[in-house]
């Protein structure tokens, strides 16, 4: 299992470094010169990284030890194993779509998720900007599909790697050839889709929820008609970004910061 986690981190690290460099070479939108923003985003990420072995990993391991039923070994071999893996990935992606929608629709969940949306620009650093509370809550709620599916830990880790790579990609500020991005966006979530989700207009923020496969927003009628533009205002409507300490406190403050 350590080996699997190593490959997940190596894969995600490779995607991160490639996109981090690419978005500085071919920008889709003019980038602000704020180091403060990167400090906030990576600060939130480092807190999650530090807490993961202590909190998030044990939650996932708990799920692995409390499966509702047990899969037979024949379900993980050869072509059947590949087909089952693909089904697991699709169901976990569908779960992630509805969980994301819940983060926007349920006020107490929005308080946590708003920390991610307060970012006033988007690039690869935005993909790792999440409040620790949201990461813990998502890990707990994800026990529902994992235990119901009796999904092997390997399939869950593969999904996590795909989700992280996808998040790095669709938050990035990399300019892609428009024809290529249009074709790609039919299958997976591209920056042109996800940047609209971060448009500082609530109607657009409450749309384009998909994380990996873009089909879910079409199936569940949550795709915005707004087109991404380089000067689109990014952020959460009606509130500003905060220093790192303020972002950590914002979800539990009675008065909105
Ligand atoms: Zn969101």
Coordinates of N, CA and C and ligand atoms in Angstrom, one line a residue:
X1 N 0.8 -1.2 0.0 CA 0.0 0.0 0.0 C 0.9 1.3 0.0
X2 N 2.0 1.2 0.8 CA 2.9 2.4 0.8 C 3.4 2.7 -0.7
X3 N 3.6 1.6 -1.4 CA 4.1 1.8 -2.8 C 3.0 2.5 -3.6
X4 N 1.7 2.1 -3.4 CA 0.6 2.7 -4.2 C 0.5 4.2 -3.8
X5 N 0.7 4.5 -2.5 CA 0.6 6.0 -2.1 C 1.8 6.7 -2.7
X6 N 2.9 6.1 -2.8 CA 4.1 6.7 -3.3 C 3.8 7.1 -4.8
X7 N 3.3 6.1 -5.6 CA 3.0 6.4 -7.0 C 1.9 7.4 -7.2
X8 N 1.0 7.5 -6.2 CA -0.1 8.5 -6.3 C 0.6 9.9 -6.1
X9 N 1.4 10.0 -5.1 CA 2.1 11.3 -4.9 C 3.0 11.7 -6.0
X10 N 3.8 10.7 -6.6 CA 4.7 10.9 -7.7 C 3.9 11.4 -8.9
X11 N 2.8 10.8 -9.2 CA 2.0 11.2 -10.3 C 1.4 12.6 -10.1
X12 N 0.8 12.8 -9.0 CA 0.2 14.1 -8.7 C 1.3 15.2 -8.7
X13 N 2.5 14.9 -8.1 CA 3.6 15.8 -8.1 C 4.0 16.2 -9.5
X14 N 4.1 15.2 -10.3 CA 4.5 15.4 -11.7 C 3.5 16.3 -12.5
X15 N 2.2 16.0 -12.3 CA 1.2 16.9 -12.9 C 1.3 18.3 -12.4
X16 N 1.5 18.4 -11.0 CA 1.6 19.8 -10.4 C 2.7 20.6 -11.0
X17 N 3.9 20.0 -11.0 CA 5.1 20.7 -11.5 C 4.9 21.1 -13.0
X18 N 4.4 20.2 -13.8 CA 4.2 20.4 -15.2 C 3.3 21.6 -15.4
X19 N 2.1 21.6 -14.7 CA 1.2 22.7 -14.9 C 1.6 24.0 -14.3
X20 N 2.4 23.9 -13.1 CA 2.9 25.1 -12.5 C 3.8 25.8 -13.4
X21 N 4.6 25.1 -14.1 CA 5.6 25.7 -15.1 C 4.8 26.2 -16.3
X22 N 3.9 25.3 -16.9 CA 3.1 25.6 -18.1 C 2.3 26.9 -17.9
X23 N 1.7 27.1 -16.8 CA 0.8 28.3 -16.6 C 1.6 29.5 -16.5
X24 N 2.9 29.4 -16.3 CA 3.8 30.6 -16.3 C 4.3 30.9 -17.7
X25 N 4.3 29.9 -18.6 CA 4.7 30.1 -19.9 C 3.6 30.5 -20.9
X26 N 2.5 29.8 -20.8 CA 1.3 30.1 -21.7 C 0.1 30.4 -20.8
X27 N -0.1 31.7 -20.5 CA -1.2 32.0 -19.6 C -2.5 32.2 -20.3
X28 N -3.6 31.8 -19.7 CA -4.9 32.0 -20.3 C -5.4 33.4 -19.8
X29 N -5.1 33.8 -18.6 CA -5.5 35.1 -18.0 C -4.3 35.8 -17.4
X30 N -4.3 37.2 -17.4 CA -3.2 37.8 -16.7 C -3.1 37.5 -15.2
X31 N -2.0 37.1 -14.7 CA -1.9 36.7 -13.3 C -1.5 37.8 -12.4
X32 N -2.1 37.9 -11.2 CA -1.7 38.9 -10.3 C -0.3 38.6 -9.7
X33 N 0.3 39.7 -9.2 CA 1.7 39.5 -8.7 C 1.7 39.2 -7.2
X34 N 0.6 38.7 -6.6 CA 0.5 38.5 -5.2 C 1.1 37.2 -4.7
X35 N 2.2 37.4 -3.9 CA 2.8 36.3 -3.2 C 1.9 35.9 -2.0
X36 N 1.2 36.9 -1.4 CA 0.3 36.6 -0.3 C -0.7 35.5 -0.6
X37 N -1.2 35.6 -1.9 CA -2.2 34.6 -2.3 C -1.6 33.2 -2.3
X38 N -0.4 33.1 -2.8 CA 0.2 31.7 -2.8 C 0.5 31.3 -1.4
X39 N 0.9 32.2 -0.5 CA 1.1 31.8 0.9 C -0.2 31.3 1.5
X40 N -1.3 31.9 1.3 CA -2.6 31.4 1.8 C -2.9 30.0 1.3
X41 N -2.8 29.9 -0.1 CA -3.2 28.6 -0.7 C -2.3 27.5 -0.2
X42 N -1.0 27.7 -0.3 CA -0.1 26.6 0.2 C -0.1 26.4 1.7
X43 N -0.4 27.5 2.4 CA -0.6 27.4 3.9 C -1.7 26.5 4.2
X44 N -2.9 26.7 3.6 CA -4.0 25.8 3.9 C -3.7 24.4 3.5
X45 N -2.9 24.2 2.4 CA -2.6 22.9 1.9 C -1.6 22.2 2.9
X46 N -0.6 22.9 3.4 CA 0.3 22.3 4.3 C -0.4 21.9 5.6
X47 N -1.4 22.6 6.1 CA -2.2 22.2 7.2 C -2.8 20.8 7.0
X48 N -3.4 20.7 5.8 CA -4.1 19.5 5.4 C -3.1 18.3 5.3
X49 N -1.9 18.6 4.7 CA -0.9 17.6 4.5 C -0.4 17.1 5.9
X50 N -0.2 18.1 6.8 CA 0.2 17.7 8.2 C -0.8 16.9 8.9
X51 N -2.1 17.2 8.7 CA -3.2 16.5 9.5 C -3.6 15.2 8.8
X52 N -3.2 15.0 7.5 CA -3.7 13.8 6.8 C -3.3 12.5 7.5
X53 N -2.0 12.3 7.8 CA -1.7 11.0 8.4 C -2.4 10.7 9.7
X54 N -2.8 11.8 10.4 CA -3.4 11.7 11.8 C -4.9 11.6 11.7
X55 N -5.5 12.3 10.7 CA -7.0 12.3 10.7 C -7.6 11.7 9.5
X56 N -7.1 12.2 8.3 CA -7.8 11.8 7.0 C -7.5 10.3 6.7
X57 N -6.3 9.9 6.8 CA -5.9 8.5 6.4 C -6.6 7.5 7.4
X58 N -6.6 7.7 8.7 CA -7.4 6.8 9.6 C -8.9 6.7 9.2
X59 N -9.5 7.8 8.8 CA -10.9 7.7 8.4 C -11.1 6.8 7.2
X60 N -10.2 6.9 6.2 CA -10.2 6.1 5.0 C -10.0 4.6 5.4
X61 N -9.0 4.4 6.3 CA -8.7 3.0 6.7 C -9.8 2.4 7.5
X62 N -10.5 3.2 8.3 CA -11.7 2.8 9.0 C -12.8 2.2 8.0
X63 N -13.0 3.0 6.9 CA -13.9 2.6 5.9 C -13.5 1.2 5.3
X64 N -12.2 1.1 5.1 CA -11.7 -0.2 4.5 C -11.9 -1.4 5.4
X65 N -12.0 -1.1 6.7 CA -12.2 -2.2 7.6 C -13.7 -2.4 8.0
X66 N -14.6 -1.6 7.4 CA -16.0 -1.7 7.8 C -16.8 -1.7 6.5
X67 N -16.5 -2.6 5.6 CA -17.2 -2.7 4.3 C -18.5 -3.4 4.6
X68 N -19.6 -3.0 3.8 CA -20.9 -3.6 4.0 C -20.9 -5.0 3.5
X69 N -20.2 -5.3 2.5 CA -20.1 -6.7 2.0 C -18.7 -6.9 1.4
X70 N -18.3 -8.1 1.1 CA -17.0 -8.4 0.6 C -17.0 -8.9 -0.8
X71 N -16.2 -8.3 -1.6 CA -16.1 -8.7 -3.0 C -15.3 -10.0 -3.2
X72 N -15.7 -10.8 -4.1 CA -15.0 -12.1 -4.3 C -13.7 -11.7 -5.1
X73 N -12.6 -12.5 -4.9 CA -11.3 -12.2 -5.6 C -11.5 -12.2 -7.1
X74 N -12.5 -12.9 -7.7 CA -12.6 -12.9 -9.1 C -13.0 -11.5 -9.7
X75 N -13.4 -10.6 -8.8 CA -13.8 -9.3 -9.3 C -12.6 -8.3 -9.4
X76 N -11.4 -8.8 -9.1 CA -10.3 -7.9 -9.2 C -9.2 -8.5 -10.1
X77 N -9.6 -9.5 -10.9 CA -8.6 -10.1 -11.8 C -8.9 -9.8 -13.3
X78 N -7.9 -9.5 -14.1 CA -8.0 -9.4 -15.5 C -8.9 -8.3 -16.0
X79 N -9.6 -8.6 -17.1 CA -10.6 -7.7 -17.7 C -11.7 -7.3 -16.8
X80 N -12.2 -8.3 -16.0 CA -13.2 -8.1 -15.0 C -12.8 -7.0 -14.0
X81 N -11.5 -7.2 -13.6 CA -11.0 -6.2 -12.6 C -10.9 -4.8 -13.2
X82 N -10.5 -4.7 -14.4 CA -10.5 -3.4 -15.1 C -11.9 -2.8 -15.2
X83 N -12.9 -3.6 -15.6 CA -14.2 -3.1 -15.7 C -14.8 -2.7 -14.4
X84 N -14.5 -3.4 -13.3 CA -15.0 -3.1 -12.0 C -14.3 -1.8 -11.5
X85 N -13.0 -1.6 -11.8 CA -12.3 -0.4 -11.5 C -13.0 0.8 -12.2
X86 N -13.3 0.7 -13.5 CA -13.9 1.8 -14.2 C -15.2 2.1 -13.6
X87 N -16.0 1.1 -13.2 CA -17.3 1.3 -12.6 C -17.1 2.1 -11.2
X88 N -16.1 1.6 -10.4 CA -15.8 2.3 -9.2 C -15.5 3.8 -9.4
X89 N -14.7 4.0 -10.4 CA -14.2 5.4 -10.7 C -15.4 6.3 -11.1
X90 N -16.3 5.7 -11.9 CA -17.5 6.5 -12.3 C -18.4 6.8 -11.2
X91 N -18.6 5.8 -10.3 CA -19.6 6.0 -9.2 C -18.9 7.0 -8.2
X92 N -17.6 6.9 -7.9 CA -17.0 7.8 -7.0 C -17.0 9.2 -7.5
X93 N -16.9 9.4 -8.9 CA -16.9 10.7 -9.5 C -18.3 11.3 -9.4
X94 N -19.4 10.4 -9.6 CA -20.7 10.8 -9.4 C -21.0 11.3 -8.0
X95 N -20.5 10.5 -7.0 CA -20.6 10.9 -5.6 C -20.0 12.3 -5.4
X96 N -18.8 12.5 -6.0 CA -18.1 13.8 -5.8 C -18.9 14.9 -6.3
X97 N -19.5 14.7 -7.5 CA -20.4 15.7 -8.1 C -21.5 16.1 -7.1
X98 N -22.2 15.2 -6.5 CA -23.3 15.5 -5.6 C -22.8 16.1 -4.3
X99 N -21.7 15.6 -3.8 CA -21.1 16.1 -2.6 C -20.7 17.6 -2.8
X100 N -20.1 17.9 -4.0 CA -19.8 19.3 -4.3 C -21.1 20.2 -4.4
X101 N -22.1 19.6 -4.9 CA -23.4 20.3 -5.0 C -23.9 20.6 -3.6
X102 N -23.8 19.6 -2.7 CA -24.3 19.8 -1.3 C -23.4 20.9 -0.6
X103 N -22.1 21.0 -0.9 CA -21.3 22.0 -0.3 C -21.8 23.4 -0.7
X104 N -22.4 23.5 -1.8 CA -23.0 24.8 -2.3 C -24.3 25.1 -1.7
X105 N -25.1 24.0 -1.5 CA -26.6 24.2 -1.2 C -26.9 24.2 0.3
X106 N -26.0 23.5 1.1 CA -26.3 23.4 2.5 C -25.4 24.5 3.2
X107 N -26.0 25.5 3.9 CA -25.3 26.6 4.4 C -24.1 26.3 5.3
X108 N -24.2 25.3 6.2 CA -23.1 25.0 7.1 C -21.9 24.4 6.3
X109 N -22.2 23.7 5.2 CA -21.2 23.1 4.3 C -20.6 24.2 3.5
X110 N -21.4 25.2 3.0 CA -20.9 26.3 2.2 C -19.9 27.1 3.0
X111 N -20.1 27.3 4.3 CA -19.1 28.0 5.2 C -17.7 27.5 5.0
X112 N -17.6 26.1 4.9 CA -16.3 25.5 4.8 C -15.8 25.7 3.3
X113 N -16.7 25.4 2.4 CA -16.3 25.4 0.9 C -16.0 26.8 0.4
X114 N -16.6 27.8 1.1 CA -16.4 29.2 0.7 C -15.0 29.6 0.8
X115 N -14.2 29.0 1.7 CA -12.8 29.3 1.9 C -12.1 29.0 0.5
X116 N -12.5 27.9 -0.1 CA -11.9 27.6 -1.5 C -12.3 28.7 -2.5
X117 N -13.6 29.1 -2.4 CA -14.1 30.0 -3.4 C -13.7 31.5 -3.2
X118 N -13.1 31.8 -2.0 CA -12.7 33.2 -1.8 C -11.4 33.5 -2.6
X119 N -10.7 32.5 -3.1 CA -9.5 32.8 -3.9 C -9.9 33.7 -5.1
X120 N -9.2 34.8 -5.2 CA -9.6 35.8 -6.2 C -8.8 35.7 -7.5
X121 N -8.2 34.6 -7.7 CA -7.6 34.2 -9.0 C -7.5 32.7 -9.0
X122 N -7.3 32.1 -10.1 CA -7.1 30.7 -10.2 C -5.8 30.2 -10.9
X123 N -5.2 29.3 -10.3 CA -4.1 28.6 -10.9 C -3.9 27.2 -10.1
X124 N -2.8 26.5 -10.4 CA -2.7 25.2 -9.7 C -2.8 25.3 -8.2
X125 N -2.3 26.4 -7.6 CA -2.3 26.5 -6.1 C -3.8 26.5 -5.6
X126 N -4.8 26.9 -6.4 CA -6.2 26.9 -6.0 C -6.7 25.5 -5.8
X127 N -6.1 24.6 -6.5 CA -6.6 23.2 -6.5 C -6.3 22.5 -5.1
X128 N -5.3 23.1 -4.3 CA -5.0 22.5 -3.0 C -5.5 23.4 -1.9
X129 N -6.2 24.4 -2.2 CA -6.7 25.4 -1.2 C -8.1 24.9 -0.7
X130 N -8.0 24.2 0.4 CA -9.3 23.7 1.0 C -9.1 23.8 2.5
X131 N -10.2 24.2 3.2 CA -10.2 24.2 4.7 C -10.1 22.8 5.2
X132 N -9.3 22.6 6.3 CA -9.1 21.2 6.8 C -10.5 20.6 7.2
X133 N -11.4 21.5 7.6 CA -12.7 21.0 8.0 C -13.4 20.3 6.8
X134 N -13.3 20.9 5.6 CA -13.9 20.4 4.4 C -13.3 19.1 4.1
X135 N -12.0 19.0 4.2 CA -11.2 17.7 3.8 C -11.7 16.6 4.7
X136 N -11.8 16.9 6.0 CA -12.2 15.9 7.0 C -13.7 15.4 6.7
X137 N -14.6 16.4 6.6 CA -16.0 16.1 6.3 C -16.1 15.3 5.0
X138 N -15.4 15.7 4.0 CA -15.5 14.9 2.7 C -15.0 13.5 2.9
X139 N -13.9 13.3 3.7 CA -13.4 11.9 3.9 C -14.4 11.1 4.7
X140 N -15.1 11.7 5.7 CA -16.1 11.0 6.4 C -17.3 10.6 5.5
X141 N -17.8 11.6 4.7 CA -19.0 11.3 3.9 C -18.6 10.3 2.8
X142 N -17.4 10.3 2.4 CA -17.0 9.4 1.3 C -17.0 7.9 1.8
X143 N -17.1 7.7 3.1 CA -17.2 6.4 3.6 C -18.5 5.7 3.1
X144 N -19.5 6.5 2.8 CA -20.8 6.0 2.4 C -20.6 5.2 1.1
X145 N -20.1 5.8 0.0 CA -20.0 5.0 -1.3 C -18.9 3.9 -1.1
X146 N -17.8 4.2 -0.4 CA -16.7 3.2 -0.3 C -17.2 1.9 0.4
X147 N -17.9 2.1 1.5 CA -18.4 0.9 2.2 C -19.5 0.2 1.5
X148 N -20.4 1.0 0.8 CA -21.5 0.4 0.1 C -21.0 -0.4 -1.2
X149 N -20.0 0.2 -1.8 CA -19.4 -0.5 -3.0 C -18.4 -1.6 -2.6
X150 N -18.0 -1.6 -1.3 CA -16.9 -2.5 -0.9 C -15.7 -2.3 -1.8
X151 N -15.4 -1.0 -2.1 CA -14.3 -0.7 -3.1 C -13.0 -1.0 -2.4
X152 N -12.1 -1.7 -3.1 CA -10.7 -1.9 -2.6 C -10.0 -0.6 -2.5
X153 N -9.1 -0.5 -1.5 CA -8.4 0.7 -1.2 C -7.6 1.1 -2.4
X154 N -7.1 0.1 -3.2 CA -6.3 0.5 -4.4 C -7.2 1.3 -5.4
X155 N -8.5 0.9 -5.6 CA -9.3 1.6 -6.5 C -9.6 3.1 -6.0
X156 N -9.7 3.2 -4.6 CA -10.0 4.5 -4.0 C -8.8 5.4 -4.2
X157 N -7.6 4.8 -4.0 CA -6.3 5.6 -4.2 C -6.2 6.0 -5.7
X158 N -6.5 5.1 -6.6 CA -6.4 5.5 -8.0 C -7.4 6.7 -8.3
X159 N -8.6 6.6 -7.8 CA -9.6 7.7 -7.9 C -9.0 9.0 -7.4
X160 N -8.5 8.9 -6.2 CA -7.9 10.1 -5.5 C -6.8 10.7 -6.4
X161 N -6.0 9.9 -7.0 CA -4.9 10.4 -7.9 C -5.5 11.1 -9.1
X162 N -6.6 10.5 -9.7 CA -7.2 11.1 -10.9 C -7.9 12.4 -10.5
X163 N -8.6 12.4 -9.4 CA -9.3 13.6 -8.9 C -8.3 14.8 -8.7
X164 N -7.2 14.4 -8.0 CA -6.2 15.5 -7.7 C -5.6 16.0 -9.0
X165 N -5.2 15.1 -9.9 CA -4.7 15.6 -11.2 C -5.7 16.4 -12.0
X166 N -7.0 16.0 -12.0 CA -8.0 16.7 -12.6 C -8.2 18.1 -12.0
X167 N -8.2 18.2 -10.7 CA -8.4 19.5 -10.0 C -7.2 20.4 -10.3
X168 N -6.0 19.9 -10.4 CA -4.8 20.7 -10.7 C -5.0 21.3 -12.1
X169 N -5.5 20.4 -13.0 CA -5.7 20.8 -14.4 C -6.8 21.9 -14.6
X170 N -8.0 21.6 -14.0 CA -9.1 22.5 -14.3 C -9.1 23.8 -13.5
X171 N -8.2 23.9 -12.5 CA -8.0 25.2 -11.8 C -6.9 26.0 -12.5
X172 N -6.1 25.3 -13.3 CA -4.8 25.9 -13.8 C -5.1 27.1 -14.8
X173 N -4.1 27.9 -14.9 CA -4.2 29.1 -15.8 C -3.5 28.8 -17.1
X174 N -3.5 27.6 -17.5 CA -2.8 27.2 -18.8 C -3.7 27.5 -20.0
X175 N -3.2 28.2 -21.0 CA -4.0 28.4 -22.2 C -3.8 27.3 -23.1
X176 N -5.0 26.7 -23.5 CA -5.0 25.5 -24.4 C -5.5 26.0 -25.7
X177 N -5.1 25.3 -26.8 CA -5.8 25.7 -28.1 C -7.3 25.5 -28.0
X178 N -8.1 26.5 -28.4 CA -9.5 26.5 -28.1 C -10.2 25.3 -28.7
X179 N -9.9 24.9 -29.9 CA -10.5 23.7 -30.5 C -10.3 22.5 -29.7
X180 N -9.0 22.3 -29.3 CA -8.7 21.2 -28.5 C -9.4 21.1 -27.1
X181 N -9.5 22.3 -26.5 CA -10.2 22.4 -25.2 C -11.7 22.1 -25.4
X182 N -12.3 22.6 -26.5 CA -13.7 22.4 -26.7 C -14.0 20.9 -26.8
X183 N -13.2 20.2 -27.6 CA -13.4 18.7 -27.7 C -13.1 18.0 -26.4
X184 N -12.1 18.4 -25.7 CA -11.7 17.8 -24.4 C -12.8 18.0 -23.4
X185 N -13.4 19.2 -23.4 CA -14.5 19.6 -22.4 C -15.7 18.8 -22.5
X186 N -15.9 18.1 -23.7 CA -17.0 17.2 -23.8 C -16.9 16.0 -22.9
X187 N -15.6 15.6 -22.6 CA -15.4 14.4 -21.8 C -15.0 14.7 -20.4
X188 N -14.1 15.7 -20.2 CA -13.6 15.9 -18.8 C -13.7 17.5 -18.5
X189 N -13.6 17.8 -17.3 CA -13.7 19.2 -16.9 C -12.4 19.9 -17.2
X190 N -12.5 21.0 -18.0 CA -11.4 21.7 -18.4 C -11.4 23.1 -17.7
X191 N -10.3 23.9 -17.8 CA -10.3 25.2 -17.1 C -11.5 26.1 -17.6
X192 N -11.8 26.0 -18.9 CA -12.9 26.8 -19.4 C -14.2 26.5 -18.7
X193 N -14.4 25.3 -18.3 CA -15.7 24.9 -17.5 C -15.5 25.4 -16.1
X194 N -14.4 25.0 -15.5 CA -14.3 25.2 -14.0 C -14.1 26.7 -13.6
X195 N -13.5 27.5 -14.5 CA -13.3 28.9 -14.1 C -14.6 29.6 -14.0
X196 N -15.6 29.2 -14.8 CA -17.0 29.7 -14.7 C -17.6 29.4 -13.3
X197 N -17.2 28.2 -12.7 CA -17.7 27.9 -11.4 C -17.1 28.8 -10.3
X198 N -16.0 29.5 -10.7 CA -15.3 30.4 -9.7 C -15.6 31.9 -10.1
X199 N -16.5 32.1 -11.1 CA -16.9 33.4 -11.4 C -17.6 34.0 -10.2
X200 N -17.3 35.3 -9.9 CA -17.8 35.9 -8.6 C -19.3 36.4 -8.8
X201 N -20.1 35.5 -9.4 CA -21.5 35.7 -9.6 C -22.2 34.5 -9.1
X202 N -23.0 34.6 -8.1 CA -23.5 33.4 -7.4 C -24.2 32.4 -8.4
X203 N -24.9 32.9 -9.4 CA -25.6 31.9 -10.3 C -24.6 31.0 -11.0
X204 N -23.4 31.6 -11.4 CA -22.4 30.8 -12.0 C -21.6 29.9 -11.0
X205 N -21.4 30.4 -9.8 CA -20.8 29.6 -8.8 C -21.6 28.4 -8.5
X206 N -22.9 28.5 -8.5 CA -23.8 27.4 -8.2 C -24.1 26.7 -9.5
X207 N -23.1 26.4 -10.3 CA -23.2 25.6 -11.5 C -21.9 24.9 -11.8
X208 N -21.8 24.1 -12.8 CA -20.5 23.5 -13.2 C -19.8 22.8 -12.0
X209 N -20.5 21.9 -11.4 CA -20.0 21.2 -10.2 C -19.1 20.0 -10.5
X210 N -19.1 19.5 -11.7 CA -18.4 18.3 -12.0 C -16.9 18.5 -11.7
X211 N -16.2 17.3 -11.3 CA -14.8 17.4 -10.9 C -13.9 16.7 -12.0
X212 N -14.4 15.6 -12.5 CA -13.5 14.9 -13.5 C -14.3 14.7 -14.8
X213 N -15.4 13.9 -14.8 CA -16.2 13.7 -16.0 C -17.1 14.9 -16.1
X214 N -17.2 15.5 -17.3 CA -18.0 16.7 -17.4 C -19.5 16.4 -17.7
X215 N -19.7 15.1 -17.9 CA -21.1 14.7 -18.3 C -22.1 15.0 -17.2
X216 N -21.7 15.0 -15.9 CA -22.7 15.1 -14.8 C -23.5 16.4 -14.9
X217 N -22.8 17.5 -15.2 CA -23.5 18.8 -15.3 C -24.5 18.8 -16.4
X218 N -24.3 18.1 -17.5 CA -25.3 18.0 -18.5 C -26.4 17.1 -18.1
X219 N -26.1 16.0 -17.5 CA -27.2 15.0 -17.1 C -28.1 15.7 -16.0
X220 N -27.5 16.4 -15.1 CA -28.3 17.0 -14.0 C -28.6 18.5 -14.1
X221 N -28.5 18.9 -15.4 CA -28.9 20.3 -15.7 C -28.2 21.4 -14.8
X222 N -26.9 21.3 -14.6 CA -26.3 22.3 -13.8 C -25.1 23.0 -14.6
X223 N -25.2 22.9 -15.9 CA -24.1 23.5 -16.7 C -24.5 25.0 -17.0
X224 N -23.5 25.9 -16.7 CA -23.8 27.3 -16.9 C -23.6 27.6 -18.4
X225 N -24.3 28.6 -18.9 CA -24.2 29.0 -20.3 C -23.1 30.0 -20.5
X226 N -22.6 30.6 -19.3 CA -21.6 31.6 -19.3 C -20.3 31.1 -19.9
X227 N -19.6 31.9 -20.8 CA -18.4 31.5 -21.4 C -17.2 32.2 -20.6
X228 N -16.2 31.5 -20.4 CA -15.0 32.0 -19.6 C -14.4 33.1 -20.5
X229 N -14.0 34.2 -19.8 CA -13.2 35.3 -20.5 C -12.0 35.6 -19.6
X230 N -10.9 36.1 -20.2 CA -9.7 36.3 -19.4 C -9.9 37.3 -18.3
X231 N -10.8 38.3 -18.5 CA -11.0 39.3 -17.5 C -12.1 39.0 -16.5
X232 N -12.6 37.8 -16.5 CA -13.7 37.3 -15.6 C -13.3 37.5 -14.2
X233 N -14.2 38.2 -13.4 CA -13.9 38.4 -12.0 C -14.1 37.1 -11.2
X234 N -13.0 36.7 -10.5 CA -13.0 35.4 -9.8 C -13.1 35.6 -8.3
X235 N -13.9 34.8 -7.6 CA -14.0 34.9 -6.2 C -15.4 34.4 -5.8
X236 N -15.7 34.7 -4.5 CA -17.1 34.4 -3.9 C -17.8 35.7 -3.9
X237 N -19.0 35.8 -4.5 CA -19.8 37.0 -4.6 C -20.1 37.6 -3.2
X238 N -19.8 38.9 -3.1 CA -20.1 39.6 -1.8 C -19.1 39.5 -0.7
X239 N -18.1 38.7 -0.8 CA -17.0 38.6 0.2 C -15.6 38.7 -0.4
X240 N -14.7 39.1 0.4 CA -13.3 39.2 -0.1 C -12.5 38.0 0.5
X241 N -11.3 37.9 -0.1 CA -10.3 36.9 0.4 C -9.8 37.4 1.8
X242 N -9.3 36.5 2.6 CA -8.8 36.8 3.9 C -7.4 36.3 4.1
X243 N -6.7 36.9 5.1 CA -5.4 36.3 5.4 C -5.6 34.9 5.9
X244 N -4.5 34.1 6.0 CA -4.6 32.7 6.3 C -5.4 32.4 7.6
X245 N -5.0 33.2 8.7 CA -5.7 33.0 9.9 C -7.2 33.2 9.9
X246 N -7.6 34.3 9.1 CA -9.0 34.6 8.9 C -9.7 33.5 8.2
X247 N -9.0 32.9 7.2 CA -9.6 31.8 6.4 C -9.9 30.6 7.3
X248 N -9.0 30.4 8.2 CA -9.1 29.2 9.1 C -10.3 29.4 10.1
X249 N -10.5 30.7 10.5 CA -11.6 31.0 11.5 C -12.9 31.2 10.8
X250 N -12.9 31.7 9.5 CA -14.2 32.1 8.9 C -15.4 31.1 9.0
X251 N -15.2 29.8 8.9 CA -16.4 28.9 8.9 C -17.0 28.9 10.3
X252 N -16.3 29.2 11.4 CA -16.9 29.0 12.7 C -17.3 30.4 13.3
X253 N -17.0 31.5 12.6 CA -17.4 32.8 13.1 C -18.9 33.1 12.9
X254 N -19.6 33.5 13.9 CA -21.0 33.9 13.8 C -21.2 35.0 12.8
X255 N -20.3 36.0 12.9 CA -20.4 37.2 12.0 C -19.5 36.9 10.8
X256 N -20.0 37.2 9.6 CA -19.2 36.9 8.4 C -18.0 37.8 8.3
X257 N -16.8 37.2 8.1 CA -15.6 38.0 8.1 C -15.4 38.6 6.7
Ligands
LIG1 ZN1 -17.4 24.9 -5.5

